[in-house]
Amino acid sequence: MNQIVLPVVLPLLAAFLMQPLARVSGLLARVLGPLVLGLSALILVRLWLDFGEAPFTVAIGGFAPPLGIVFYADHLALMFALAVPVFTLLFWPGLGEGELDPDRRARRDALVLLLAASCTGLALSGDLFNIYVFYELAAVATFGLATLTGTARSQVATVRYLLISAFGSALALVGISILYMLTGTLNLGHLAQLAPHTLQGPLGLASFALMLIGFGVKAELFPLNAWVPEVYATAPARVSALLAGLVSKLAVLVVVRLLVLVFHQPEPAQLLMVLGLLSILTGELAAWRAKDFPRMIAFSSIGQLGIVFIAFSISGDAGLLAGIAVALHHLIVKSALFGLAARWNGSLDALAGAARRAPLAAGLYVLFALSLIGVPPLPGFWAKLLVLVGLAQGGSTLQLFALISVLLVTAVEASYLFRVAVRLYGQSDSPPAPPARWDLGAAAALGAVLIGVTLTTAPVADHLRNVAHQAGNAALYVDTVFPKTVAQKD
Amino acid sequence: MIEFSPMISVEGVIYAGAIGLVAIGALGLVLCSHLFRMLLALEIAESGANLLLVLTGFRGDSVAPIIGYGPAGAPMVDPLPQVLVLTAIVIGVGVQAMAASMLIRIYRTYGTLEMAELRRRMELDTAAAAGIPAPTSAQAPAGGRPLPPVPAFRPTHAARVRES
């Protein structure tokens, strides 16, 4: 059980050992990164398989909460913690893409390992400031990775991302200060106990709004997503895959934990729904107008994350289930699409005839497009259906408006995704280069996962229902972190 | 706690100052067009946020949280926010150092740090790399007009623009 810290600790250790190791032995440095992440994945798979029904916690250093930091592992946390090493291995930036000198390769691998360690920590941590530190660490790793190409335009895009992200983090810190001022604790379990008494007023809502601004930068929430199209267009495609797929989901996970455990009032959910609505509308309409492939899927990812936020703003287990379904689906599909976009990064017109040279890639693109739009029986259909049903059952004007928007946006999605599909299968004298083998392999693996989920929808849905039910159970969280006795605020 | 009046206290003034610093930083980020000024505004905002976090532990008439520092039984300031702020300051320093290195690189390539100009150049470069016509603007209404030669820096691949 204590092994749960290893997926955070081992990549951190390996990241800092990477550069000295590269001077000593190039082969070892090349192999260490994927080896450590493979080990993390194995540990997490074993923990997942041995997971009973009850979540467990690990007090770091033996210091008991609420003063110490706990790692809380329930189904949801383990699922996302497992996704981190798997997707990082699938989309390791720069792997197999030509020779860098050992120093640069070591630096790149160190950044990737830092990203993996901090993302795993984000999924597992149960202390708000610990989450903040991991979030900043992930941010710094992504700043470094986004500038991997070395071009000046990537530096401009990343510096803009850095300014927005760091300012959001300053505001999140203000929100955390307000929380600490009102409750005297930063442990999520303890906050869950104290929230009904202390966080009801406008200061509590202000702290949620500030933290939402902070964590919403990576979650591509409107209006903090101005950095998204520029960074995704100028960063290497695999880095965009990791950012859009993995990091954004973990930022959403943090917001969800806050919503479920600490902020039970209706106003935070309404704020989330309004911002999600604006994300959807701006993102998908911008995607419709985009002229090159990476930016098109970047805007599309803003839109899909808007759907995720709308789903999580529906109260109760239905909202959690819908949100988790859409988030997992987006994780799989969007990462794969960015993998395909590595070589297909020209204008949309230049994609003509790509199916002739890369039939598997074009077929995978059509599969992912159908799933994104929500064509049955693909998982994307079920995920969107859950969102629509949850919104319809809510019934308030805002939710009905969100329902109409999601349907409208689906039509827009179909339009721009099929435009590209038609072009892929069109005629051309100069089709673009096919995707590299590793990218194609990663996309094919994710496509296989998608088809697998299509064939086993019912068991997967039941499992996700359990996950959502467990994640939404704030009382279970508190009882797991503070067994038997109720901690008093000192 | 020294009371200047029933309404204003030292604590209140410093709280107002911390929030004011964050507000100044926010205004600076939004209003400034020069990247270095935006970075400085960010630093000011981060200082304000850190100050606010330390303030949450402040109690009037308290001593520093070191055993044996003050008279026995004297109230101490809450040490936890101070520890948190140390972490936050270090994170801030790291991020600012990264931003400064990016600014140096940007200046060496593009020769300017004005955000509007940089965004325009970045759009042109990205469009050129993708092979799509550059977005039209008031400066380049025909889309893809060559840039005016600027003597201070070496021409980059951005200078190769397609015919519109």
Coordinates of N, CA, C and O in Angstrom, one line a residue, chain A residues 93 97 104 142-162 226-241 243-244 292-299 338 341-342 344-346, chain B residues 102 105-106 110 115 118-132 157-158:
Chain A
P93 N 7.9 12.6 -25.7 CA 8.4 13.6 -26.7 C 9.7 13.3 -27.2 O 10.7 13.1 -26.5
E97 N 12.9 10.0 -32.7 CA 12.8 11.0 -33.7 C 14.1 11.6 -34.1 O 14.3 12.7 -34.3
R104 N 21.2 17.1 -24.3 CA 19.8 17.6 -24.6 C 18.8 16.5 -24.4 O 17.7 16.7 -23.9
T142 N 5.9 21.6 -18.3 CA 5.3 21.8 -19.6 C 5.9 23.1 -20.3 O 6.0 23.1 -21.6
F143 N 6.3 24.1 -19.5 CA 7.0 25.2 -20.2 C 8.3 24.7 -20.9 O 8.5 25.1 -22.1
G144 N 9.0 23.9 -20.2 CA 10.3 23.4 -20.9 C 10.0 22.6 -22.1 O 10.6 22.7 -23.1
L145 N 9.0 21.7 -22.0 CA 8.7 20.8 -23.1 C 8.1 21.5 -24.2 O 8.3 21.1 -25.4
A146 N 7.3 22.6 -24.0 CA 6.6 23.3 -25.1 C 7.7 24.0 -26.0 O 7.4 24.3 -27.1
T147 N 8.9 24.3 -25.4 CA 9.9 24.9 -26.2 C 10.9 24.0 -26.8 O 12.0 24.4 -27.1
L148 N 10.6 22.7 -26.8 CA 11.5 21.7 -27.2 C 12.0 21.9 -28.7 O 13.1 21.5 -29.0
T149 N 11.1 22.4 -29.5 CA 11.6 22.6 -30.9 C 12.7 23.6 -31.0 O 13.4 23.7 -32.0
G150 N 12.7 24.6 -30.1 CA 13.8 25.6 -30.1 C 13.4 26.8 -31.0 O 14.2 27.7 -31.0
T151 N 12.3 26.7 -31.7 CA 12.0 27.8 -32.6 C 11.5 29.0 -31.7 O 11.0 28.9 -30.7
A152 N 11.7 30.2 -32.3 CA 11.4 31.4 -31.5 C 9.9 31.5 -31.4 O 9.4 32.1 -30.4
R153 N 9.1 31.0 -32.4 CA 7.7 31.2 -32.2 C 7.1 30.3 -31.1 O 6.2 30.7 -30.4
S154 N 7.8 29.2 -30.8 CA 7.4 28.4 -29.7 C 7.7 29.1 -28.4 O 7.0 29.0 -27.4
Q155 N 8.8 29.9 -28.4 CA 9.2 30.6 -27.2 C 8.1 31.7 -26.9 O 7.7 31.9 -25.8
V156 N 7.7 32.4 -28.0 CA 6.7 33.4 -27.8 C 5.4 32.8 -27.2 O 4.8 33.3 -26.2
A157 N 5.0 31.7 -27.9 CA 3.7 31.1 -27.4 C 3.9 30.6 -26.0 O 2.9 30.8 -25.1
T158 N 5.0 30.0 -25.6 CA 5.2 29.5 -24.3 C 5.3 30.6 -23.2 O 4.8 30.5 -22.1
V159 N 5.9 31.8 -23.6 CA 6.0 32.8 -22.7 C 4.6 33.4 -22.3 O 4.3 33.8 -21.2
R160 N 3.8 33.4 -23.4 CA 2.4 33.9 -23.1 C 1.7 32.9 -22.2 O 1.0 33.3 -21.3
Y161 N 1.9 31.6 -22.5 CA 1.3 30.6 -21.6 C 1.8 30.7 -20.2 O 1.1 30.6 -19.2
L162 N 3.1 31.0 -20.1 CA 3.7 31.1 -18.7 C 3.1 32.2 -18.0 O 2.8 32.1 -16.8
A226 N -6.5 31.4 -23.8 CA -5.9 32.1 -25.0 C -4.6 31.5 -25.4 O -4.2 31.6 -26.6
W227 N -3.9 30.8 -24.5 CA -2.6 30.2 -24.8 C -2.7 29.0 -25.7 O -1.8 28.5 -26.3
V228 N -3.9 28.3 -25.6 CA -4.0 26.9 -26.2 C -3.7 26.8 -27.6 O -2.8 26.0 -28.0
P229 N -4.3 27.6 -28.5 CA -4.0 27.3 -29.9 C -2.6 27.6 -30.3 O -2.0 26.9 -31.1
E230 N -2.0 28.7 -29.7 CA -0.6 29.0 -30.0 C 0.3 28.0 -29.6 O 1.2 27.6 -30.3
V231 N 0.2 27.5 -28.3 CA 1.2 26.5 -27.8 C 1.0 25.2 -28.6 O 2.0 24.6 -28.9
Y232 N -0.2 24.8 -28.8 CA -0.4 23.5 -29.5 C 0.1 23.5 -30.9 O 0.5 22.5 -31.5
A233 N 0.0 24.7 -31.5 CA 0.5 24.8 -32.9 C 2.0 24.8 -33.0 O 2.6 24.4 -34.0
T234 N 2.7 25.4 -31.9 CA 4.1 25.5 -32.1 C 4.9 24.5 -31.3 O 6.1 24.3 -31.5
A235 N 4.3 23.8 -30.4 CA 5.0 22.7 -29.6 C 5.1 21.5 -30.4 O 4.3 21.3 -31.3
P236 N 6.0 20.6 -30.1 CA 6.0 19.3 -30.8 C 4.6 18.6 -30.5 O 4.0 18.7 -29.5
A237 N 4.2 17.8 -31.5 CA 2.9 17.2 -31.4 C 2.7 16.3 -30.2 O 1.6 16.3 -29.6
R238 N 3.7 15.6 -29.8 CA 3.5 14.7 -28.7 C 3.4 15.5 -27.4 O 2.7 15.1 -26.5
V239 N 4.1 16.6 -27.3 CA 3.9 17.5 -26.1 C 2.5 18.0 -26.1 O 1.8 18.0 -25.0
S240 N 1.9 18.4 -27.3 CA 0.6 18.8 -27.3 C -0.4 17.7 -26.9 O -1.4 17.9 -26.2
A241 N 0.0 16.5 -27.3 CA -0.9 15.3 -26.9 C -0.9 15.2 -25.4 O -2.0 15.0 -24.8
L243 N -0.2 17.5 -23.2 CA -0.8 18.7 -22.5 C -2.4 18.6 -22.7 O -3.1 18.7 -21.7
A244 N -2.8 18.3 -23.9 CA -4.3 18.4 -24.1 C -4.9 17.2 -23.5 O -6.0 17.2 -23.0
D292 N -5.4 25.0 -40.1 CA -4.4 23.9 -40.1 C -4.8 22.9 -39.0 O -5.5 23.2 -38.1
F293 N -4.3 21.7 -39.2 CA -4.8 20.6 -38.5 C -4.5 20.7 -37.0 O -5.4 20.5 -36.2
P294 N -3.3 21.0 -36.5 CA -3.1 21.0 -35.1 C -3.9 22.1 -34.4 O -4.5 21.8 -33.3
R295 N -4.1 23.2 -35.0 CA -4.9 24.2 -34.4 C -6.4 23.8 -34.3 O -7.1 24.1 -33.4
M296 N -6.8 23.1 -35.4 CA -8.2 22.7 -35.4 C -8.5 21.7 -34.2 O -9.5 21.9 -33.5
I297 N -7.6 20.8 -34.0 CA -7.8 19.9 -32.8 C -7.6 20.6 -31.5 O -8.1 20.2 -30.5
A298 N -6.7 21.6 -31.5 CA -6.5 22.4 -30.3 C -7.8 23.1 -29.9 O -8.3 23.0 -28.7
F299 N -8.5 23.8 -30.8 CA -9.8 24.4 -30.5 C -10.8 23.4 -30.2 O -11.6 23.6 -29.3
F338 N -3.6 14.1 -31.7 CA -2.3 14.9 -31.8 C -1.2 14.0 -32.2 O -0.3 14.5 -32.9
A341 N -1.3 14.1 -35.8 CA -1.0 15.4 -36.3 C 0.5 15.7 -36.4 O 0.9 16.8 -36.8
A342 N 1.3 14.8 -35.9 CA 2.7 15.1 -35.8 C 3.3 15.4 -37.2 O 4.0 16.3 -37.4
W344 N 1.1 15.5 -39.9 CA 0.1 16.2 -40.7 C -0.1 17.6 -40.2 O -1.3 18.0 -40.0
N345 N 0.9 18.3 -40.0 CA 0.8 19.6 -39.3 C 0.8 20.8 -40.3 O 1.0 21.9 -40.0
G346 N 0.5 20.4 -41.6 CA 0.4 21.5 -42.5 C -1.0 22.1 -42.5 O -1.8 21.8 -41.6
Chain B
M102 N 13.5 32.8 -21.6 CA 12.7 32.8 -22.8 C 12.7 34.2 -23.4 O 12.8 34.4 -24.7
R105 N 15.9 34.7 -25.3 CA 15.9 34.0 -26.6 C 15.0 34.7 -27.6 O 15.3 34.8 -28.8
I106 N 13.8 35.2 -27.2 CA 12.9 35.9 -28.1 C 13.6 37.2 -28.6 O 13.5 37.5 -29.8
Y110 N 13.9 37.8 -32.5 CA 12.9 38.7 -33.1 C 13.3 40.2 -33.0 O 12.8 41.0 -33.7
M115 N 4.6 42.9 -27.2 CA 3.8 41.7 -27.3 C 3.0 41.7 -28.6 O 2.9 40.7 -29.3
L118 N 5.3 40.8 -31.5 CA 5.7 39.4 -31.3 C 4.6 38.5 -31.7 O 4.8 37.4 -32.4
R119 N 3.3 38.8 -31.4 CA 2.2 37.9 -31.7 C 2.1 37.9 -33.2 O 1.8 36.9 -33.8
R120 N 2.2 39.1 -33.8 CA 2.1 39.1 -35.3 C 3.2 38.3 -35.9 O 2.9 37.5 -36.8
R121 N 4.4 38.4 -35.5 CA 5.5 37.6 -36.1 C 5.3 36.1 -35.8 O 5.6 35.3 -36.7
M122 N 4.8 35.8 -34.6 CA 4.6 34.4 -34.3 C 3.5 33.8 -35.3 O 3.6 32.7 -35.8
E123 N 2.4 34.6 -35.5 CA 1.4 34.1 -36.4 C 1.9 33.9 -37.8 O 1.7 32.9 -38.5
L124 N 2.8 34.9 -38.2 CA 3.3 34.8 -39.6 C 4.2 33.5 -39.7 O 4.2 32.8 -40.6
D125 N 5.1 33.3 -38.6 CA 6.0 32.2 -38.7 C 5.2 30.9 -38.6 O 5.5 30.0 -39.4
T126 N 4.2 30.8 -37.8 CA 3.4 29.6 -37.7 C 2.7 29.3 -39.0 O 2.7 28.2 -39.5
A127 N 2.1 30.4 -39.6 CA 1.4 30.2 -40.9 C 2.4 29.8 -42.0 O 2.1 28.9 -42.8
A128 N 3.6 30.4 -41.9 CA 4.6 30.0 -43.0 C 5.0 28.6 -42.8 O 5.2 27.9 -43.8
A129 N 5.2 28.2 -41.6 CA 5.6 26.8 -41.3 C 4.6 25.8 -41.7 O 4.8 24.7 -42.2
A130 N 3.3 26.2 -41.6 CA 2.2 25.3 -41.9 C 1.9 25.4 -43.4 O 1.1 24.5 -43.9
G131 N 2.4 26.4 -44.1 CA 2.0 26.5 -45.5 C 0.7 27.1 -45.8 O 0.1 26.9 -46.8
I132 N 0.1 27.8 -44.8 CA -1.2 28.5 -45.1 C -0.9 29.9 -45.2 O 0.1 30.5 -44.7
H157 N 13.9 32.8 -40.7 CA 13.1 32.1 -41.8 C 11.8 32.8 -42.0 O 11.1 32.5 -42.9
A158 N 11.4 33.6 -41.0 CA 10.1 34.4 -41.2 C 10.2 35.3 -42.4 O 9.2 35.7 -42.9

